[in-house]
Structures are given as structure tokens and as C-alpha cells.
Tab-separated table of C-alpha atoms in Angstrom:
chain	number	residue	atom	x	y	z
A	1	UNK	CA	-25.398	-50.237	79.751
A	2	UNK	CA	-24.050	-51.149	76.352
A	3	UNK	CA	-20.539	-51.892	77.614
A	4	UNK	CA	-21.849	-55.175	79.003
A	5	UNK	CA	-22.751	-56.478	75.563
A	6	UNK	CA	-19.615	-55.294	73.824
A	7	UNK	CA	-17.463	-56.773	76.584
A	8	UNK	CA	-19.092	-60.161	76.206
A	9	UNK	CA	-18.888	-60.272	72.459
A	10	UNK	CA	-15.537	-58.619	71.871
A	11	UNK	CA	-16.851	-56.293	69.168
A	12	UNK	CA	-19.406	-53.626	68.320
A	13	UNK	CA	-22.726	-53.804	70.123
A	14	UNK	CA	-25.289	-55.066	67.612
A	15	UNK	CA	-27.997	-53.233	69.566
A	16	UNK	CA	-26.282	-49.915	68.803
A	17	UNK	CA	-26.932	-50.335	65.084
A	18	UNK	CA	-30.628	-50.089	64.116
A	19	UNK	CA	-30.082	-52.490	61.221
A	20	UNK	CA	-27.038	-54.698	61.963
A	21	UNK	CA	-25.918	-57.347	59.494
A	22	UNK	CA	-28.036	-60.414	60.369
A	23	UNK	CA	-25.103	-62.827	60.521
A	24	UNK	CA	-23.189	-60.577	62.958
A	25	UNK	CA	-26.184	-60.033	65.207
A	26	UNK	CA	-27.043	-63.733	65.247
A	27	UNK	CA	-23.476	-64.780	65.938
A	28	UNK	CA	-23.197	-62.266	68.777
A	29	UNK	CA	-26.461	-63.436	70.331
A	30	UNK	CA	-25.449	-67.099	70.066
A	31	UNK	CA	-22.112	-66.398	71.768
A	32	UNK	CA	-23.842	-64.550	74.594
A	33	UNK	CA	-26.400	-67.304	75.118
A	34	UNK	CA	-23.691	-69.971	75.058
A	35	UNK	CA	-21.791	-68.126	77.765
A	36	UNK	CA	-24.813	-67.660	80.011
A	37	UNK	CA	-26.079	-71.217	79.488
A	38	UNK	CA	-22.680	-72.683	80.452
A	39	UNK	CA	-22.612	-70.789	83.727
A	40	UNK	CA	-26.248	-71.371	84.643
A	41	UNK	CA	-26.073	-75.070	83.719
A	42	UNK	CA	-29.511	-75.079	82.146
A	43	UNK	CA	-29.486	-78.016	79.694
A	44	UNK	CA	-32.577	-78.125	77.533
A	45	UNK	CA	-33.987	-74.896	78.952
A	46	UNK	CA	-35.062	-71.661	77.305
A	47	UNK	CA	-31.501	-70.436	76.760
A	48	UNK	CA	-30.428	-73.604	74.978
A	49	UNK	CA	-33.639	-73.666	72.933
A	50	UNK	CA	-33.162	-70.066	71.847
A	51	UNK	CA	-29.535	-70.726	70.956
A	52	UNK	CA	-30.562	-73.690	68.786
A	53	UNK	CA	-33.255	-71.621	67.058
A	54	UNK	CA	-30.760	-68.865	66.315
A	55	UNK	CA	-28.338	-71.336	64.786
A	56	UNK	CA	-31.075	-72.707	62.529
A	57	UNK	CA	-32.042	-69.148	61.596
A	58	UNK	CA	-28.418	-68.431	60.648
A	59	UNK	CA	-28.466	-71.556	58.469
A	60	UNK	CA	-31.358	-70.123	56.480
A	61	UNK	CA	-34.398	-71.457	58.337
A	62	UNK	CA	-36.216	-68.136	58.660
A	63	UNK	CA	-39.147	-69.538	60.589
A	64	UNK	CA	-36.957	-70.861	63.391
A	65	UNK	CA	-37.351	-67.717	65.509
A	66	UNK	CA	-41.105	-68.252	65.684
A	67	UNK	CA	-40.401	-71.093	68.116
A	68	UNK	CA	-38.647	-68.852	70.632
A	69	UNK	CA	-40.663	-68.462	73.836
A	70	UNK	CA	-39.999	-64.832	74.761
A	71	UNK	CA	-41.464	-65.147	78.251
A	72	UNK	CA	-39.401	-68.219	79.068
A	73	UNK	CA	-36.283	-66.570	77.666
A	74	UNK	CA	-36.814	-63.449	79.746
A	75	UNK	CA	-37.378	-65.539	82.876
A	76	UNK	CA	-34.221	-67.564	82.207
A	77	UNK	CA	-32.145	-64.419	81.726
A	78	UNK	CA	-33.565	-62.974	84.923
A	79	UNK	CA	-32.640	-66.072	86.906
A	80	UNK	CA	-29.146	-65.907	85.388
A	81	UNK	CA	-28.605	-62.500	86.953
A	82	UNK	CA	-29.893	-60.244	84.182
A	83	UNK	CA	-32.719	-57.774	84.575
A	84	UNK	CA	-35.822	-57.690	82.351
A	85	UNK	CA	-34.958	-57.364	78.674
A	86	UNK	CA	-36.495	-53.903	78.406
A	87	UNK	CA	-34.353	-52.604	81.280
A	88	UNK	CA	-30.919	-53.920	80.362
A	89	UNK	CA	-29.788	-50.494	79.172
A	90	UNK	CA	-31.327	-48.482	81.974
A	91	UNK	CA	-28.959	-46.209	83.836
A	92	UNK	CA	-30.059	-47.552	87.229
A	93	UNK	CA	-29.196	-51.171	86.445
A	94	UNK	CA	-25.968	-51.854	88.289
A	95	UNK	CA	-23.695	-54.797	87.659
A	96	UNK	CA	-24.142	-57.705	90.030
A	97	UNK	CA	-20.993	-59.440	91.333
A	98	UNK	CA	-21.820	-62.367	89.086
A	99	UNK	CA	-22.122	-60.164	86.003
A	100	UNK	CA	-18.913	-58.349	86.853
A	101	UNK	CA	-17.059	-61.624	87.309
A	102	UNK	CA	-18.393	-62.825	83.972
A	103	UNK	CA	-17.230	-59.664	82.228
A	104	UNK	CA	-13.753	-60.017	83.673
A	105	UNK	CA	-13.466	-63.675	82.709
A	106	UNK	CA	-14.551	-63.033	79.131
A	107	UNK	CA	-12.244	-60.023	78.811
A	108	UNK	CA	-9.276	-62.032	80.118
A	109	UNK	CA	-10.043	-64.977	77.821
A	110	UNK	CA	-10.148	-62.728	74.767
A	111	UNK	CA	-6.992	-60.850	75.739
A	112	UNK	CA	-5.071	-64.070	76.328
A	113	UNK	CA	-6.242	-65.392	72.960
A	114	UNK	CA	-4.916	-62.203	71.351
A	115	UNK	CA	-1.578	-62.664	73.119
A	116	UNK	CA	-1.267	-66.227	71.852
A	117	UNK	CA	-2.199	-65.171	68.324
A	118	UNK	CA	0.437	-62.433	68.210
A	119	UNK	CA	3.759	-63.205	66.453
A	120	UNK	CA	5.837	-65.197	68.900
A	121	UNK	CA	2.859	-65.309	71.238
A	122	UNK	CA	2.913	-67.558	74.277
A	123	UNK	CA	1.797	-67.448	77.850
A	124	UNK	CA	4.274	-64.675	78.444
A	125	UNK	CA	6.031	-66.016	81.502
A	126	UNK	CA	3.068	-66.481	83.812
A	127	UNK	CA	4.684	-68.122	86.814
A	128	UNK	CA	8.315	-67.625	85.844
A	129	UNK	CA	10.597	-65.312	87.766
A	130	UNK	CA	14.159	-64.047	87.576
A	131	UNK	CA	16.264	-66.276	89.833
A	132	UNK	CA	17.525	-69.517	88.179
A	133	UNK	CA	17.189	-72.702	90.209
A	134	UNK	CA	20.023	-74.479	88.391
A	135	UNK	CA	17.681	-76.961	86.740
A	136	UNK	CA	16.863	-77.243	83.030
A	137	UNK	CA	13.299	-77.975	81.974
A	138	UNK	CA	11.438	-78.709	78.699
A	139	UNK	CA	9.176	-76.042	77.267
A	140	UNK	CA	6.201	-75.624	79.609
A	141	UNK	CA	4.552	-72.557	78.133
A	142	UNK	CA	6.358	-70.108	80.386
A	143	UNK	CA	8.748	-67.413	79.207
A	144	UNK	CA	12.072	-68.883	80.356
A	145	UNK	CA	15.641	-68.297	79.095
A	146	UNK	CA	16.921	-70.872	76.625
A	147	UNK	CA	19.548	-73.194	78.142
A	148	UNK	CA	21.881	-73.889	75.207
A	149	UNK	CA	24.197	-76.230	77.123
A	150	UNK	CA	21.366	-78.430	78.380
A	151	UNK	CA	19.798	-78.444	74.908
A	152	UNK	CA	23.000	-79.712	73.280
A	153	UNK	CA	23.436	-82.320	76.006
A	154	UNK	CA	19.929	-83.674	75.384
A	155	UNK	CA	20.584	-83.852	71.639
A	156	UNK	CA	23.893	-85.686	72.172
A	157	UNK	CA	22.327	-88.181	74.594
A	158	UNK	CA	19.511	-88.890	72.158
A	159	UNK	CA	21.895	-89.512	69.262
A	160	UNK	CA	24.147	-91.672	71.429
A	161	UNK	CA	21.120	-93.796	72.295
A	162	UNK	CA	20.401	-94.257	68.604
A	163	UNK	CA	17.139	-92.288	68.662
A	164	UNK	CA	16.729	-90.385	65.374
A	165	UNK	CA	20.537	-90.301	64.891
A	166	UNK	CA	20.309	-88.404	61.604
A	167	UNK	CA	18.714	-85.341	63.186
A	168	UNK	CA	21.124	-82.954	64.888
A	169	UNK	CA	18.437	-81.245	66.928
A	170	UNK	CA	14.790	-82.030	67.609
A	171	UNK	CA	12.119	-79.965	69.319
A	172	UNK	CA	12.062	-82.289	72.318
A	173	UNK	CA	15.785	-81.664	72.881
A	174	UNK	CA	15.271	-77.996	73.709
A	175	UNK	CA	15.712	-77.087	77.369
A	176	UNK	CA	15.092	-73.880	79.300
A	177	UNK	CA	16.508	-72.491	82.514
A	178	UNK	CA	14.067	-72.996	85.361
A	179	UNK	CA	13.468	-69.897	87.458
A	180	UNK	CA	11.962	-69.345	90.859
A	181	UNK	CA	8.499	-67.774	91.000
A	182	UNK	CA	8.767	-64.027	91.378
A	183	UNK	CA	7.774	-62.354	94.625
A	184	UNK	CA	4.310	-60.965	95.179
A	185	UNK	CA	3.598	-57.508	93.808
A	186	UNK	CA	1.464	-54.511	94.669
A	187	UNK	CA	0.105	-53.228	91.359
A	188	UNK	CA	-1.509	-49.858	90.678
A	189	UNK	CA	-3.364	-49.546	87.380
A	190	UNK	CA	-3.923	-45.879	86.512
A	191	UNK	CA	-6.749	-45.362	83.998
A	192	UNK	CA	-7.297	-42.052	82.198
A	193	UNK	CA	-10.974	-41.015	82.546
A	194	UNK	CA	-10.739	-37.858	80.445
A	195	UNK	CA	-13.245	-37.189	77.667
A	196	UNK	CA	-10.590	-37.602	74.988
A	197	UNK	CA	-10.576	-41.326	75.810
A	198	UNK	CA	-14.226	-41.429	74.727
A	199	UNK	CA	-13.657	-39.231	71.687
A	200	UNK	CA	-10.943	-41.607	70.492
A	201	UNK	CA	-12.939	-44.743	71.269
A	202	UNK	CA	-10.463	-45.924	73.901
A	203	UNK	CA	-12.578	-45.968	77.061
A	204	UNK	CA	-14.004	-49.453	76.557
A	205	UNK	CA	-10.586	-50.937	75.832
A	206	UNK	CA	-9.282	-49.396	79.057
A	207	UNK	CA	-12.234	-50.769	81.033
A	208	UNK	CA	-11.910	-54.244	79.554
A	209	UNK	CA	-8.194	-54.230	80.281
A	210	UNK	CA	-8.793	-53.306	83.913
A	211	UNK	CA	-11.417	-56.032	84.348
A	212	UNK	CA	-9.146	-58.619	82.730
A	213	UNK	CA	-6.202	-57.664	84.931
A	214	UNK	CA	-8.385	-57.770	88.025
A	215	UNK	CA	-9.584	-61.262	87.068
A	216	UNK	CA	-6.024	-62.441	86.391
A	217	UNK	CA	-4.812	-61.268	89.794
A	218	UNK	CA	-7.877	-62.592	91.637
A	219	UNK	CA	-7.866	-66.050	90.073
A	220	UNK	CA	-4.184	-66.835	89.483
A	221	UNK	CA	-2.092	-64.540	91.654
A	222	UNK	CA	-4.086	-63.929	94.838
A	223	UNK	CA	-0.850	-63.124	96.631
A	224	UNK	CA	-0.637	-59.920	94.586
A	225	UNK	CA	-2.572	-56.751	95.371
A	226	UNK	CA	-4.220	-54.620	92.685
A	227	UNK	CA	-5.606	-51.102	92.968
A	228	UNK	CA	-7.390	-49.330	90.111
A	229	UNK	CA	-7.055	-45.537	90.092
A	230	UNK	CA	-9.120	-43.462	87.699
A	231	UNK	CA	-7.997	-39.931	86.923
A	232	UNK	CA	-9.609	-36.961	85.202
A	233	UNK	CA	-9.452	-33.499	86.772
A	234	UNK	CA	-8.837	-35.417	90.016
A	235	UNK	CA	-7.900	-39.020	90.756
A	236	UNK	CA	-9.741	-41.552	92.892
A	237	UNK	CA	-9.492	-45.190	93.872
A	238	UNK	CA	-12.092	-47.270	92.052
A	239	UNK	CA	-13.456	-50.770	92.308
A	240	UNK	CA	-13.780	-52.778	89.084
A	241	UNK	CA	-17.569	-52.308	89.275
A	242	UNK	CA	-17.221	-48.526	89.597
A	243	UNK	CA	-14.986	-48.407	86.549
A	244	UNK	CA	-17.309	-50.648	84.514
A	245	UNK	CA	-20.278	-48.439	85.416
A	246	UNK	CA	-18.452	-45.132	84.984
A	247	UNK	CA	-20.529	-42.864	82.738
A	248	UNK	CA	-17.502	-41.224	81.064
A	249	UNK	CA	-19.041	-37.758	81.022
A	250	UNK	CA	-17.013	-34.900	79.692
A	251	UNK	CA	-14.146	-34.554	82.159
A	252	UNK	CA	-11.641	-31.724	81.738
A	253	UNK	CA	-8.113	-32.506	82.775
A	254	UNK	CA	-5.678	-35.377	82.986
A	255	UNK	CA	-4.477	-35.275	86.575
A	256	UNK	CA	-1.668	-37.795	86.463
A	257	UNK	CA	0.024	-36.054	89.388
A	258	UNK	CA	-2.855	-36.923	91.726
A	259	UNK	CA	-3.044	-40.487	90.347
A	260	UNK	CA	0.656	-41.067	91.037
A	261	UNK	CA	0.223	-39.573	94.510
A	262	UNK	CA	-2.561	-42.070	95.327
A	263	UNK	CA	-0.475	-44.887	93.852
A	264	UNK	CA	2.470	-43.998	96.074
A	265	UNK	CA	0.203	-43.942	99.120
A	266	UNK	CA	-1.122	-47.398	98.256
A	267	UNK	CA	2.327	-48.839	97.584
A	268	UNK	CA	3.578	-47.555	100.937
A	269	UNK	CA	0.809	-49.559	102.608
A	270	UNK	CA	2.276	-52.692	100.985
A	271	UNK	CA	5.991	-52.164	101.501
A	272	UNK	CA	6.654	-55.904	101.656
A	273	UNK	CA	5.464	-56.329	98.042
A	274	UNK	CA	7.227	-55.321	94.857
A	275	UNK	CA	5.759	-51.984	93.685
A	276	UNK	CA	4.430	-51.839	90.116
A	277	UNK	CA	2.644	-48.933	88.404
A	278	UNK	CA	0.875	-49.338	85.042
A	279	UNK	CA	-0.495	-46.070	83.612
A	280	UNK	CA	-2.947	-45.952	80.683
A	281	UNK	CA	-3.463	-42.537	79.085
A	282	UNK	CA	-3.981	-40.821	75.758
A	283	UNK	CA	-2.728	-37.410	76.784
A	284	UNK	CA	-0.092	-35.441	78.625
A	285	UNK	CA	-0.917	-34.127	82.131
A	286	UNK	CA	-3.165	-31.050	82.036
A	287	UNK	CA	-4.215	-30.830	85.697
A	288	UNK	CA	-2.726	-31.051	89.165
A	289	UNK	CA	-3.764	-30.396	92.745
A	290	UNK	CA	-2.874	-27.036	94.205
A	291	UNK	CA	-1.730	-26.503	97.761
A	292	UNK	CA	-5.345	-25.939	98.776
A	293	UNK	CA	-6.323	-29.351	97.410
A	294	UNK	CA	-8.317	-27.973	94.489
A	295	UNK	CA	-7.685	-29.119	90.942
A	296	UNK	CA	-5.848	-26.739	88.626
A	297	UNK	CA	-6.612	-27.270	84.951
A	298	UNK	CA	-4.738	-25.707	82.066
A	299	UNK	CA	-4.675	-26.246	78.335
A	300	UNK	CA	-2.043	-26.198	76.953
A	301	UNK	CA	-0.410	-27.795	79.998
A	302	UNK	CA	1.006	-25.303	82.471
A	303	UNK	CA	4.698	-25.700	83.373
A	304	UNK	CA	3.653	-26.131	86.998
A	305	UNK	CA	1.483	-29.142	86.093
A	306	UNK	CA	4.359	-30.855	84.333
A	307	UNK	CA	6.708	-29.984	87.179
A	308	UNK	CA	4.603	-31.480	89.976
A	309	UNK	CA	3.712	-34.532	87.878
A	310	UNK	CA	7.396	-35.210	87.230
A	311	UNK	CA	8.067	-34.763	90.952
A	312	UNK	CA	5.473	-37.424	91.850
A	313	UNK	CA	6.901	-39.766	89.235
A	314	UNK	CA	10.441	-39.259	90.540
A	315	UNK	CA	9.230	-39.914	94.078
A	316	UNK	CA	7.586	-43.179	92.989
A	317	UNK	CA	10.746	-44.258	91.206
A	318	UNK	CA	12.821	-43.296	94.239
A	319	UNK	CA	10.646	-45.591	96.339
A	320	UNK	CA	11.452	-48.494	94.032
A	321	UNK	CA	8.379	-48.586	91.805
A	322	UNK	CA	8.578	-50.118	88.335
A	323	UNK	CA	6.552	-47.775	86.116
A	324	UNK	CA	5.161	-48.469	82.652
A	325	UNK	CA	3.178	-45.962	80.587
A	326	UNK	CA	0.844	-47.141	77.838
A	327	UNK	CA	0.347	-44.183	75.503
A	328	UNK	CA	-2.776	-44.410	73.377
A	329	UNK	CA	-2.221	-41.445	71.055
A	330	UNK	CA	0.536	-39.754	69.096
A	331	UNK	CA	0.563	-35.981	68.979
A	332	UNK	CA	3.324	-33.376	69.476
A	333	UNK	CA	2.568	-32.571	73.127
A	334	UNK	CA	2.277	-36.227	74.090
A	335	UNK	CA	5.569	-36.956	72.314
A	336	UNK	CA	7.152	-34.163	74.343
A	337	UNK	CA	5.807	-35.752	77.545
A	338	UNK	CA	7.092	-39.124	76.367
A	339	UNK	CA	10.572	-37.639	76.110
A	340	UNK	CA	10.304	-36.506	79.738
A	341	UNK	CA	9.308	-40.033	80.757
A	342	UNK	CA	12.051	-41.750	78.831
A	343	UNK	CA	14.738	-39.615	80.445
A	344	UNK	CA	13.917	-41.271	83.756
A	345	UNK	CA	15.530	-44.557	84.622
A	346	UNK	CA	12.994	-47.171	85.655
A	347	UNK	CA	10.246	-45.942	83.325
A	348	UNK	CA	9.137	-47.902	80.303
A	349	UNK	CA	6.939	-46.401	77.582
A	350	UNK	CA	4.792	-48.495	75.254
A	351	UNK	CA	2.484	-47.323	72.462
A	352	UNK	CA	-0.852	-49.047	71.995
A	353	UNK	CA	-4.212	-48.744	70.311
A	354	UNK	CA	-7.574	-50.026	71.527
A	355	UNK	CA	-6.931	-53.529	70.192
A	356	UNK	CA	-3.381	-53.885	71.528
A	357	UNK	CA	-3.896	-52.308	74.951
A	358	UNK	CA	-5.210	-55.358	76.816
A	359	UNK	CA	-2.573	-57.813	75.586
A	360	UNK	CA	0.218	-55.315	76.253
A	361	UNK	CA	-0.906	-54.524	79.809
A	362	UNK	CA	-1.463	-58.162	80.744
A	363	UNK	CA	1.824	-59.178	79.151
A	364	UNK	CA	3.685	-56.460	81.036
A	365	UNK	CA	2.137	-57.489	84.340
A	366	UNK	CA	2.993	-61.150	83.775
A	367	UNK	CA	6.570	-60.419	82.750
A	368	UNK	CA	7.130	-58.079	85.688
A	369	UNK	CA	6.239	-60.898	88.039
């Protein structure tokens, strides 16, 4: 299961290349061992010893790897929740809850680092809502509106007190409008499972994004509810583990109509929460469910498919859902579908690539809170 390694290391799987650049492979292995050693709290054990040997090897000491005890390393990895080294890629090796949690934490850490590194990056409003409390606060990392009046008052008070009188405005003078925390939300993340996601190299980014969002909700916003819905020729509710272990076989069809239908059903079960739909796809809808419940696939998209998909979207909007589409491609038919989306009030469309998807989805979720 190569996704596990790529998710931990945030880049290409060194095992997928028969002759990877030594410095990249060593760095990736060191990062993985550091992560596992921290969680297993094994000071001075086989993991730490192997990590130290790898660092010396990277520094040019080519004999350092001779000191690695392969049996002890394999035993340590096994006790940390990993199977035998020769079975890590076997199809029957499922993710343990501990492994899944680790994947989500790493994915969220990397996505948040990317958000902070982006121009104007910050914590994106995590914890800030829409209703002002009337108070003005210093910058606390949240995305709050600037309070110009309070800022000027602070600057005037400082100058009147004789503190840095020559400076009209200092960073510590700036004040923001405090807002109440937003209400809890019911969030549906719709993930395109079609084969085109694999062909374009987007499936791992979508999986990592889902795991990161799940971790964010679980650890920081437990009052929210999150449902992951995967859709190909049909749609289905999925756990994070099912999505991480999905084999991404060739799947004809992008049944967004069925995905929106399941999302509406879930949101109706949580009427007390604010309804939010986040849809990740690289193509226009090419499948829908017929009256008999069977999937109807057509390429190019049949008018009926577009019609029933638009009807489900309109129904979701009519029930108060806030809907955001993250489009991962740019072709004529998808642009035509984008036009249909943008004509509907309450729908937001954002373009992304594999690298930008996670930060955009997490940022949108945080800001919608």
C-alpha cells in the first residue's frame, strides 16, 4: 500500500523508484523513523539507532548502515503497528486505527504548513465566526476583521503616554473585531473516485485532503459532523479507512447526482447543524441513477444526467446548504459545467491542482465555520 509512505513523507514514494536519489531516499526514511519513534517513545531503541545510522550515512559515512540490526528494526516496526517489512505493500494489509490516525495527523500538519507558507497565509480563521462581540482584540492568529477605530485609539493612547512618540503606528497597536465562535456544522466531503483522478495523479491528493479534514474535525471541532462520500458510477458513504484503502480501479462515470442525494440525506439527519457541502472532482457529471436505481452512464454527458444533477444541487441549496466545488481540471466540458454551477446562488467554485487542493479545502472549511 504505497499511499501510506507517500502520505507520511509528503512526496514521491522512494520505494516506487528502483534507483532513487540516495539523499531523497535517506531523508524520507529518516523522517518516517522520526515520526514513528516519537509516537512509540522508544529512546535508544532500534528505531533511534537506525535513524542515527541513516544520518551518518547521509553525511558520507558509507559503512554506517552495516550497524543496522535488521531483525531488531523489523521487530520495532511491528510493535509500532506495522506489519513485517516484506508485507507492507501486500493488498491484504489493512490500516490499523493507529496507522490511520498517524496518516491524518501528518497530512493535516503538512497542509497547515502549506497554508501558512502561502502569500498572506495564517491560521485562516480557525475559531472565529461572523457575529461581533463588540470587543477589540490584538492579533491572535485568527482571521478577524480589522478594527480601524480601536487601532487608532491604541496608537493615540501610546503616543499620549510617551511610548515611542515618533511612530504613528506600531504593530502592537493593531486591533481586530472579536467575533463569536460559529455554530457547529454538518459537513459532507464528496470525493470523485473516477479513473480520471488516477490518470491525472489527483487521487492521492484527494485522499490526503479527506484524512486531514477528518483529523481537523475530530481533534479540534468535535461538535461538527463530517461524512465522506465517494462517487464513481454510483456514490457511497465511506469511512476514512475505506477511502485510504480504496484501490482506485477503473471506474466509469462521475455520479455527482447520487453523491449530492446522499449528502442531502445526511444533512437532513443533522438539521440543527449548519449544512456544508465540499465537492472534489476533475470532471463534469457523466452518470446518474435511473428510476430503477441502476446507474446510467453516458459519454459525452447526456442532457438527462446534467438535468438531474442540477436538480439535486438546487434541492441542496434550497435546504440551506453552502456548497463549494473544487475543480481539478480545465477542459471545455468542465468549463461548461462550471458555468452551470456559477449561475446558482450559494455555490462557490474554486480551481485547484494536487498541491493546492488540501490547503484550499481546509481553508474553506475553517472559514465557513
